Amino acid sequence: MNMQYYNAVVEMEKAGVDPEFLQGWQGGYLLNPMREEQRLTEAYEAGYSAGQEKDMEAYKEWIMG
């Protein structure tokens, strides 16, 4: 298992990140195809982009109050 991936996901979950961002981040990190257009959200697209870049800090802008 990729510990960097696992640790990042656990950190985001504990921080209370927007679930859409997290799903996008996971998909981007794992290089999965992006969701179909009608299911895209701003948070998902931001997460997908951050995941592709292996950005472990971008989620902090998507923590839900």
Backbone as numpy.savetxt, mean C-alpha at the origin, in Angstrom:
# Nx Ny Nz CAx CAy CAz Cx Cy Cz
10.01 -16.05 3.28 9.17 -14.86 3.28 10.05 -13.61 3.28
9.61 -12.61 2.57 10.33 -11.35 2.52 9.99 -10.55 3.79
10.95 -10.46 4.69 10.69 -9.80 5.98 10.45 -8.31 5.82
11.08 -7.68 4.84 10.86 -6.25 4.61 9.39 -6.01 4.28
8.84 -6.83 3.40 7.43 -6.73 3.02 6.54 -6.98 4.24
6.77 -8.07 4.93 5.97 -8.44 6.09 5.99 -7.34 7.15
7.18 -6.87 7.49 7.31 -5.84 8.52 6.60 -4.55 8.12
6.69 -4.19 6.84 6.04 -2.97 6.36 4.53 -3.10 6.47
3.98 -4.25 6.09 2.53 -4.46 6.17 2.06 -4.41 7.62
2.78 -5.06 8.50 2.41 -5.05 9.92 2.46 -3.63 10.47
3.49 -2.88 10.12 3.62 -1.50 10.58 2.44 -0.64 10.09
2.09 -0.81 8.83 0.97 -0.03 8.27 -0.35 -0.40 8.95
-0.57 -1.69 9.17 -1.80 -2.12 9.84 -1.88 -1.56 11.25
-0.78 -1.61 12.00 -0.77 -1.09 13.37 -0.99 0.41 13.40
-0.51 1.11 12.38 -0.65 2.57 12.31 -2.07 2.99 11.94
-2.86 2.06 11.42 -4.23 2.38 11.03 -4.32 3.04 9.66
-3.47 2.57 8.74 -3.47 3.14 7.39 -4.77 2.80 6.65
-5.14 3.66 5.72 -6.33 3.45 4.88 -6.19 2.08 4.20
-7.19 1.21 4.34 -7.11 -0.13 3.74 -6.90 -0.10 2.22
-7.44 0.92 1.56 -7.25 1.04 0.11 -5.78 1.29 -0.21
-5.13 2.13 0.58 -3.70 2.39 0.38 -2.92 1.09 0.58
-3.23 0.38 1.64 -2.51 -0.86 1.95 -2.67 -1.89 0.84
-3.88 -2.05 0.34 -4.09 -3.00 -0.75 -3.32 -2.59 -2.00
-3.31 -1.30 -2.27 -2.54 -0.81 -3.41 -1.06 -1.03 -3.22
-0.58 -0.74 -2.02 0.85 -0.90 -1.73 1.27 -2.36 -1.91
0.46 -3.25 -1.38 0.78 -4.68 -1.50 0.84 -5.09 -2.97
-0.14 -4.66 -3.75 -0.17 -5.01 -5.17 1.03 -4.45 -5.92
1.36 -3.20 -5.65 2.50 -2.58 -6.31 3.81 -3.22 -5.92
3.97 -3.51 -4.63 5.21 -4.13 -4.14 5.42 -5.49 -4.79
4.34 -6.23 -4.93 4.43 -7.59 -5.49 4.33 -7.60 -7.01
4.24 -6.40 -7.61 4.16 -6.24 -9.06 2.94 -6.93 -9.66
1.85 -6.95 -8.89 0.57 -7.47 -9.40 -0.02 -6.45 -10.37
-0.88 -6.88 -11.27 -1.57 -5.93 -12.14 -2.45 -5.00 -11.29
-2.60 -3.75 -11.73 -3.46 -2.81 -11.03 -4.92 -3.24 -11.19
-5.74 -2.87 -10.22 -7.17 -3.15 -10.27 -7.78 -2.62 -11.56
-8.97 -3.14 -11.88 -9.70 -2.60 -13.02 -10.11 -1.16 -12.72
-10.22 -0.38 -13.76 -10.39 1.08 -13.64 -11.53 1.51 -12.73
-12.68 0.84 -12.81 -13.83 1.27 -12.02 -13.64 1.05 -10.52
-12.63 0.30 -10.12 -12.39 0.04 -8.70 -11.21 0.84 -8.15
-10.61 1.71 -8.97 -9.47 2.50 -8.51 -9.93 3.63 -7.61
-9.14 3.89 -6.58 -9.36 5.04 -5.71 -8.05 5.79 -5.59
-8.13 7.02 -5.12 -6.91 7.82 -4.95 -5.94 7.12 -4.00
-6.47 6.59 -2.90 -5.62 5.91 -1.91 -4.98 4.66 -2.51
-5.75 3.89 -3.26 -5.22 2.67 -3.88 -4.09 3.02 -4.84
-4.31 4.02 -5.70 -3.30 4.38 -6.69 -2.03 4.91 -6.02
-2.20 5.69 -4.94 -1.03 6.18 -4.20 -0.26 5.01 -3.58
-0.99 4.06 -3.02 -0.36 2.88 -2.44 0.35 2.04 -3.48
-0.29 1.86 -4.63 0.30 1.06 -5.70 1.63 1.67 -6.15
1.62 2.97 -6.34 2.84 3.67 -6.76 3.94 3.54 -5.70
3.58 3.74 -4.44 4.55 3.62 -3.35 5.08 2.19 -3.25
4.21 1.22 -3.44 4.64 -0.18 -3.39 5.63 -0.52 -4.50
5.37 -0.01 -5.69 6.29 -0.25 -6.81 7.68 0.30 -6.49
7.70 1.43 -5.79 8.97 2.08 -5.44 9.57 1.52 -4.15
8.88 0.56 -3.53 9.30 -0.02 -2.25 9.43 1.07 -1.18
8.55 2.08 -1.27 8.55 3.22 -0.35 7.89 2.79 0.95
8.65 2.79 2.03 8.15 2.33 3.33 7.65 3.48 4.20
7.65 4.71 3.67 7.25 5.87 4.46 5.98 6.53 3.95
5.62 6.33 2.69 4.50 7.05 2.07 3.18 6.80 2.78
3.04 5.67 3.45 1.78 5.34 4.10 1.40 6.34 5.18
2.37 7.04 5.72 2.11 7.95 6.84 1.15 9.07 6.47
1.04 9.35 5.18 0.09 10.36 4.71 -1.33 9.79 4.64
-1.48 8.47 4.80 -2.78 7.81 4.62 -3.28 7.14 5.91
-2.76 7.57 7.04 -3.24 7.03 8.31 -4.60 7.64 8.59
-5.53 6.79 8.92 -6.90 7.25 9.17 -7.02 7.71 10.62
-7.69 8.84 10.81 -7.85 9.47 12.13 -8.45 8.57 13.11
